[in-house]
CSV table of C-alpha atoms in Angstrom, one decimal:
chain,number,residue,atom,x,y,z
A,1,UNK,CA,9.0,-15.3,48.1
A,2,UNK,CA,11.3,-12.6,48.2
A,3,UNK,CA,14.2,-13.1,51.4
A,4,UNK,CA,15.3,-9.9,52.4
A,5,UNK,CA,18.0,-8.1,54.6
A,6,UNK,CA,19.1,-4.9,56.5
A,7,UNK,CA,22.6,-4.1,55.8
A,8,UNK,CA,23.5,-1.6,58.8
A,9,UNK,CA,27.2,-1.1,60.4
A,10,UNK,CA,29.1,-0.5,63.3
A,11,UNK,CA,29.7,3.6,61.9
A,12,UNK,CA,29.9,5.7,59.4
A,13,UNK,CA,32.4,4.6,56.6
A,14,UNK,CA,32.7,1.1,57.3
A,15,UNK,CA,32.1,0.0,54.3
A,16,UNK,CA,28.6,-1.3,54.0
A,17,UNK,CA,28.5,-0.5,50.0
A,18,UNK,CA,31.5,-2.8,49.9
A,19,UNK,CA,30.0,-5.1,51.6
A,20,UNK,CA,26.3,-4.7,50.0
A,21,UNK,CA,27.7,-5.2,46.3
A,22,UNK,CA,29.5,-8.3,47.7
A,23,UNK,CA,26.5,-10.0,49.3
A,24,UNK,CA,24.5,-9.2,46.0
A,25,UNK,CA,27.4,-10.6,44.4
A,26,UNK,CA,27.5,-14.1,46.2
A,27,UNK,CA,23.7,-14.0,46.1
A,28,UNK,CA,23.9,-13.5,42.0
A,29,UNK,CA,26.4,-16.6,41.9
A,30,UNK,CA,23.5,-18.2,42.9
A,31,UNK,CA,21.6,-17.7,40.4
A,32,UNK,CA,19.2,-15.5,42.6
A,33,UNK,CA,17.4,-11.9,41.0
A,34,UNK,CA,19.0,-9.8,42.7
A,35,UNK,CA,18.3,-5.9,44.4
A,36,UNK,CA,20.2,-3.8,46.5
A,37,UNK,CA,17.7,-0.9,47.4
A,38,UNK,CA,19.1,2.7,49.3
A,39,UNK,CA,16.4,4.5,50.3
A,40,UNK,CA,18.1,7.3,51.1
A,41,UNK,CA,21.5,8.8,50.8
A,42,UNK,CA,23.2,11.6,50.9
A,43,UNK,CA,26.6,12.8,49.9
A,44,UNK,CA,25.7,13.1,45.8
A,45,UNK,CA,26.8,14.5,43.3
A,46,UNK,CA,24.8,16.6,40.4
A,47,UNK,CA,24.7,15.2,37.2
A,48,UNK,CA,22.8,15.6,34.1
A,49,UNK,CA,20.5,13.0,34.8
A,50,UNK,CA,20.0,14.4,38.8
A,51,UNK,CA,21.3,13.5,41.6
A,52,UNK,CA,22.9,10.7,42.0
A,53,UNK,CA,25.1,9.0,44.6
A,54,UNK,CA,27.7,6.9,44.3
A,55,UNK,CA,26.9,3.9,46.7
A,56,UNK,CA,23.3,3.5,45.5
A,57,UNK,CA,25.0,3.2,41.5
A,58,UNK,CA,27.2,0.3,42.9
A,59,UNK,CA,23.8,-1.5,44.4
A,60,UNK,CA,22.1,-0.6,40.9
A,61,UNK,CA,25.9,-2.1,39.1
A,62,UNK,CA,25.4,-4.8,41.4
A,63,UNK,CA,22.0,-6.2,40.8
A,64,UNK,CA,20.8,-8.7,38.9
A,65,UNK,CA,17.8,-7.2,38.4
A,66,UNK,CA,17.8,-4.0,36.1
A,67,UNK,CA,16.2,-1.0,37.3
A,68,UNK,CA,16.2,3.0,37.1
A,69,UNK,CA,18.0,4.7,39.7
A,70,UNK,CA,15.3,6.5,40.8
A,71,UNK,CA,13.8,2.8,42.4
A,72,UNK,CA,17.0,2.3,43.9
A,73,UNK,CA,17.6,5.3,45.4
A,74,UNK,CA,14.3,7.3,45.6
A,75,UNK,CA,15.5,9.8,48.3
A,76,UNK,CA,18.6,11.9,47.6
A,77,UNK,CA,20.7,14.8,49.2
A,78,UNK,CA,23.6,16.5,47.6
A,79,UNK,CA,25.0,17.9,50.9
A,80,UNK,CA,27.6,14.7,53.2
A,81,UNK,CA,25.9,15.4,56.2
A,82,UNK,CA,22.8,13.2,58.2
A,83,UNK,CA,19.9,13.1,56.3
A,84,UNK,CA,17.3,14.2,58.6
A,85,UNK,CA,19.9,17.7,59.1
A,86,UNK,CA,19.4,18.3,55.1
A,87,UNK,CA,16.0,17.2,55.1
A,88,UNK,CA,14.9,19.5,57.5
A,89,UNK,CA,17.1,22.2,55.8
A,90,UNK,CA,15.0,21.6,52.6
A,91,UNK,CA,11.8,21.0,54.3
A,92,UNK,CA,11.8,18.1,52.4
A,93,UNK,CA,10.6,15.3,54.9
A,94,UNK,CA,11.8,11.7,55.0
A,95,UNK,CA,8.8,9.7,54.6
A,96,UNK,CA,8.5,6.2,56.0
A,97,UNK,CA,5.7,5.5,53.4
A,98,UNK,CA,8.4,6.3,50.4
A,99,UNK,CA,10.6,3.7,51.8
A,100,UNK,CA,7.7,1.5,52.0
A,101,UNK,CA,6.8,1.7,48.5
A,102,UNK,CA,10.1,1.2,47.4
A,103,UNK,CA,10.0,-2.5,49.5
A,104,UNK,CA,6.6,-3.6,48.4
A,105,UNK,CA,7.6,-2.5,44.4
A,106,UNK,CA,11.3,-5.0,44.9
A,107,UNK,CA,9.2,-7.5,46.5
A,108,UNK,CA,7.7,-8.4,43.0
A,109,UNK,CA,10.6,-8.0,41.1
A,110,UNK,CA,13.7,-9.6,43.3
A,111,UNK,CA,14.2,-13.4,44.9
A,112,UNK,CA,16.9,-11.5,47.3
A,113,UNK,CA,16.8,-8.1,48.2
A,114,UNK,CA,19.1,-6.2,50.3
A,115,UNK,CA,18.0,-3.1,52.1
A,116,UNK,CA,21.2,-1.0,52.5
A,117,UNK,CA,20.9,1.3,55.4
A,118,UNK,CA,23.0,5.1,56.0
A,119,UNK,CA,25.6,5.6,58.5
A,120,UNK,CA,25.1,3.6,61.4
A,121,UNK,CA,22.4,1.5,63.3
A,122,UNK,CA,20.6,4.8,64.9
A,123,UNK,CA,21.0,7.4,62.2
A,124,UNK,CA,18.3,9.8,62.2
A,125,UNK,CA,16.1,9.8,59.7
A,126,UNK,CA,13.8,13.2,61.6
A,127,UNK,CA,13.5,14.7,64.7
A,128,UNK,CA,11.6,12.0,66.2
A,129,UNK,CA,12.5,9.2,63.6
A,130,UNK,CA,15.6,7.1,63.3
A,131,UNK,CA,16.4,4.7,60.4
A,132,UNK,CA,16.1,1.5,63.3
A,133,UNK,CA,12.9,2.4,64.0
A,134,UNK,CA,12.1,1.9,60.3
A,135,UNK,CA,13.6,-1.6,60.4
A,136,UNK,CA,11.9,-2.5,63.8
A,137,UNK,CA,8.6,-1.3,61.9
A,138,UNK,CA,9.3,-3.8,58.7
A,139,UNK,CA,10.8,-6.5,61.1
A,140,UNK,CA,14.0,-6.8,59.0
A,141,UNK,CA,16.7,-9.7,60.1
A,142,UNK,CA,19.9,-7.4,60.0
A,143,UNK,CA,23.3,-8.4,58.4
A,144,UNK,CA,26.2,-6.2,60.6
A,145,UNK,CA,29.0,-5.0,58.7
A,146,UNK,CA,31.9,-4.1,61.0
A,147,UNK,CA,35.2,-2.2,60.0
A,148,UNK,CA,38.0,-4.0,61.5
A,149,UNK,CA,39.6,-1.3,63.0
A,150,UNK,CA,41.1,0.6,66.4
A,151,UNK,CA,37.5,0.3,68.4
A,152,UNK,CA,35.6,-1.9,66.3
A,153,UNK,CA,35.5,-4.6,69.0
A,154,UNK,CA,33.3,-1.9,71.2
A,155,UNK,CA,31.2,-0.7,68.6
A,156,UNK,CA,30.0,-3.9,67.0
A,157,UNK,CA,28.9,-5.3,70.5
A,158,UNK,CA,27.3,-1.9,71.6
A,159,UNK,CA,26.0,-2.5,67.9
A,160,UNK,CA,24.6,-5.9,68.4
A,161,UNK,CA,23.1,-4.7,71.9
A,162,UNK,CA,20.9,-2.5,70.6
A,163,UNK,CA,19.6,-4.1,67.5
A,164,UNK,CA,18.7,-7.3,69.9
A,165,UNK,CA,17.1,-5.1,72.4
A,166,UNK,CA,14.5,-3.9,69.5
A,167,UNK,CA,13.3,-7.6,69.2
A,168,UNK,CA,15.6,-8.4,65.5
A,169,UNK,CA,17.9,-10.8,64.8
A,170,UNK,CA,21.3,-10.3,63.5
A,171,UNK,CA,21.3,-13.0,60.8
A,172,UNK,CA,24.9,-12.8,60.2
A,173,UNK,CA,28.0,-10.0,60.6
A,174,UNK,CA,30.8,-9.6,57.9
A,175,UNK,CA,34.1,-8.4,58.6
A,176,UNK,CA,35.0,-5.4,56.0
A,177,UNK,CA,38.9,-4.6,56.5
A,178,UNK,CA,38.5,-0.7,55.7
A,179,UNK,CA,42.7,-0.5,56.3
A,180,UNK,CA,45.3,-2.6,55.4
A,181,UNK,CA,46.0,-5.5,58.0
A,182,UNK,CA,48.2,-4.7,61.2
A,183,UNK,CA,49.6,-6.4,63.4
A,184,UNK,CA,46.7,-6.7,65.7
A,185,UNK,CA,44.2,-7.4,62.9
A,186,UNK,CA,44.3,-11.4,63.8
A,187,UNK,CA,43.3,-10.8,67.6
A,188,UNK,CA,40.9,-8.2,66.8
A,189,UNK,CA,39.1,-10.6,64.3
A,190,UNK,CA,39.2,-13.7,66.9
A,191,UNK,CA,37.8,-11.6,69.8
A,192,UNK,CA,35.2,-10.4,67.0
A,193,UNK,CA,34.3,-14.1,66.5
A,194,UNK,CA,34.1,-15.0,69.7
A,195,UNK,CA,32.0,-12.7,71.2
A,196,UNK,CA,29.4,-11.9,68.2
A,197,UNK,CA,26.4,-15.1,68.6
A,198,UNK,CA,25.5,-14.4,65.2
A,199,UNK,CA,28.0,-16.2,62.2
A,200,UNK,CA,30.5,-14.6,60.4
A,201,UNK,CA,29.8,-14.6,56.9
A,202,UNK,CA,33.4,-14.1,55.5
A,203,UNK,CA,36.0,-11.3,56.2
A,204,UNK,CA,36.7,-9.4,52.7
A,205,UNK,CA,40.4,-7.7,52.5
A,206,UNK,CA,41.4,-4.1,52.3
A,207,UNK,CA,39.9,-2.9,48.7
A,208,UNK,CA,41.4,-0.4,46.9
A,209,UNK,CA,38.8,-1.2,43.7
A,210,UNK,CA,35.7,-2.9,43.6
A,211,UNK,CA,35.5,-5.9,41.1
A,212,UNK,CA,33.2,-8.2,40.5
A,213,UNK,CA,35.1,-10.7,42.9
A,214,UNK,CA,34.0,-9.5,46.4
A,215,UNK,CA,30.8,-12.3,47.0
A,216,UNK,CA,33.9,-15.1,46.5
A,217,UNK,CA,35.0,-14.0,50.4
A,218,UNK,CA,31.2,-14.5,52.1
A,219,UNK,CA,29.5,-18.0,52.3
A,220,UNK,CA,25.4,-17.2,52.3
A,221,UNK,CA,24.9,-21.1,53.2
A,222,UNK,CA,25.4,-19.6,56.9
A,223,UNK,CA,22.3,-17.0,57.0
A,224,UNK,CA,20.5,-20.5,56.4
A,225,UNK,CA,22.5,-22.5,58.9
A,226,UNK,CA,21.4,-19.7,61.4
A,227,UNK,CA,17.7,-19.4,60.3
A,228,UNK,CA,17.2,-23.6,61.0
A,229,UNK,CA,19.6,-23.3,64.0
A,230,UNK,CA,16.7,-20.4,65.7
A,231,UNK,CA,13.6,-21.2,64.0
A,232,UNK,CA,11.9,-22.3,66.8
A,233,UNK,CA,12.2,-18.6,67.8
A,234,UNK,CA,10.4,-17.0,65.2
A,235,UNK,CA,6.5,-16.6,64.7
A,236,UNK,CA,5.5,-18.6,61.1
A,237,UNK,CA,4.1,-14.6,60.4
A,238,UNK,CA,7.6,-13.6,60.6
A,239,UNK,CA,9.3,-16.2,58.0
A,240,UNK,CA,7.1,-15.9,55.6
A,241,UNK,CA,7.8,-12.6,55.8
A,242,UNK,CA,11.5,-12.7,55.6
A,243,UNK,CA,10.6,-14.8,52.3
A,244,UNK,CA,11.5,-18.4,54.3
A,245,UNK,CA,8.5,-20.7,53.0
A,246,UNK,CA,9.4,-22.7,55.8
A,247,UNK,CA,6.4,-24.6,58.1
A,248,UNK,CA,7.3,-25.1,61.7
């Protein structure tokens, strides 16, 4: 069964490609096939082969599992603005049922698969659609990424707020250091750990590459510490859904 994950962050920028490529990283160390799946994106570039954007070739770099771009990223805007404002400039809708293809299709193909989401938690995806209510619809646990940063503190709990008030879990929060450390970065990761419920999965230092490094900072033995520590609060329809073949 195929476990799978919403990667979603505290903003814009945060760094949840970083973060994606390390998590399919520490996954592969495990021997796991691997998929890191963008749905949509915008902010590409035009190549000879299409349109292509940048984060969605480190998710394809990144997983184990070898497939064409188009899979990975099977809706794409050249223009760095919100999706649904370029969609509706194109008149080219954002269709849930695209995404949807995309998830069933991994499901036979990947053991772990990693849903990599665009800007931040409520990102509109239409007029009437944001990319949430696609997770709430697919019943995604979510992994939070939170730059550590000036405000980060408020907007990973307003974060955290709102993804439990839709009914998901957050399985587990990473730390991305999108700066180099100050002199504050200590206190803001302690009040970070102590006022997130979900676990931290590691805290990965200011990049200024990727490398094929990143999945040693994050321990994924801690989504499963979570899962056994809250079972009791999830329907068997759900687990096996997440890809846990776990009877209660």
């Amino acid at each position: 069964m195929t476990k799978m994950y919403f990667v979603t962050g505290t903003d814009t920028e945060v760094g949840k490609t970083v973060v994606s490529c390390a998590l399919l990283q520490a996954a592969g160390y495990q021997g796991l096939n691997t998929v890191g799946y963008k749905p949509v994106a915008s902010g590409s570039e035009l190549t000879a082969d299409g349109l292509r954007n940048s984060d969605a070739l480190l998710l394809q770099a990144n997983s184990r599992v070898k497939l064409p771009y188009e899979a990975i990223n099977p809706i794409v805007f050249e223009a760095p603005t919100s999706p649904h404002i370029i969609s509706e400039k194109l008149n080219q809708p954002i269709e849930f049922s695209v995404i949807n293809k995309g998830l069933a299709y991994f499901k036979s193909q990947a053991d772990w698969l990693l849903v990599e989401g665009a800007g931040g938690w409520y990102t509109p995806l239409s007029v009437e659609k944001t990319y949430a209510d696609w997770v709430i619809e697919q019943q995604l646990p979510v992994i939070l990424v939170v730059g550590v940063k000036l405000g980060c503190i408020n907007h990973a709990l307003l974060t955290m707020e709102s993804i439990e008030a839709a009914g998901l879990p957050v399985a587990g929060w990473v730390a991305n250091e999108v700066e180099p450390a100050g002199i504050f970065q200590e206190q803001y990761l302690s009040t970070l750990n102590r006022m997130i419920k979900a676990p931290c999965l590691g805290v990965i230092p200011h990049q200024k590459t990727l490398n094929g490094k990143l999945g040693s900072y994050l321990d994924l033995s801690l989504l499963t510490i979570w899962l056994y520590k809250n079972i009791n609060t999830f329907p068997q329809a759900t687990l096996n859904a997440w890809g846990w073949s776990i009877v209660k």
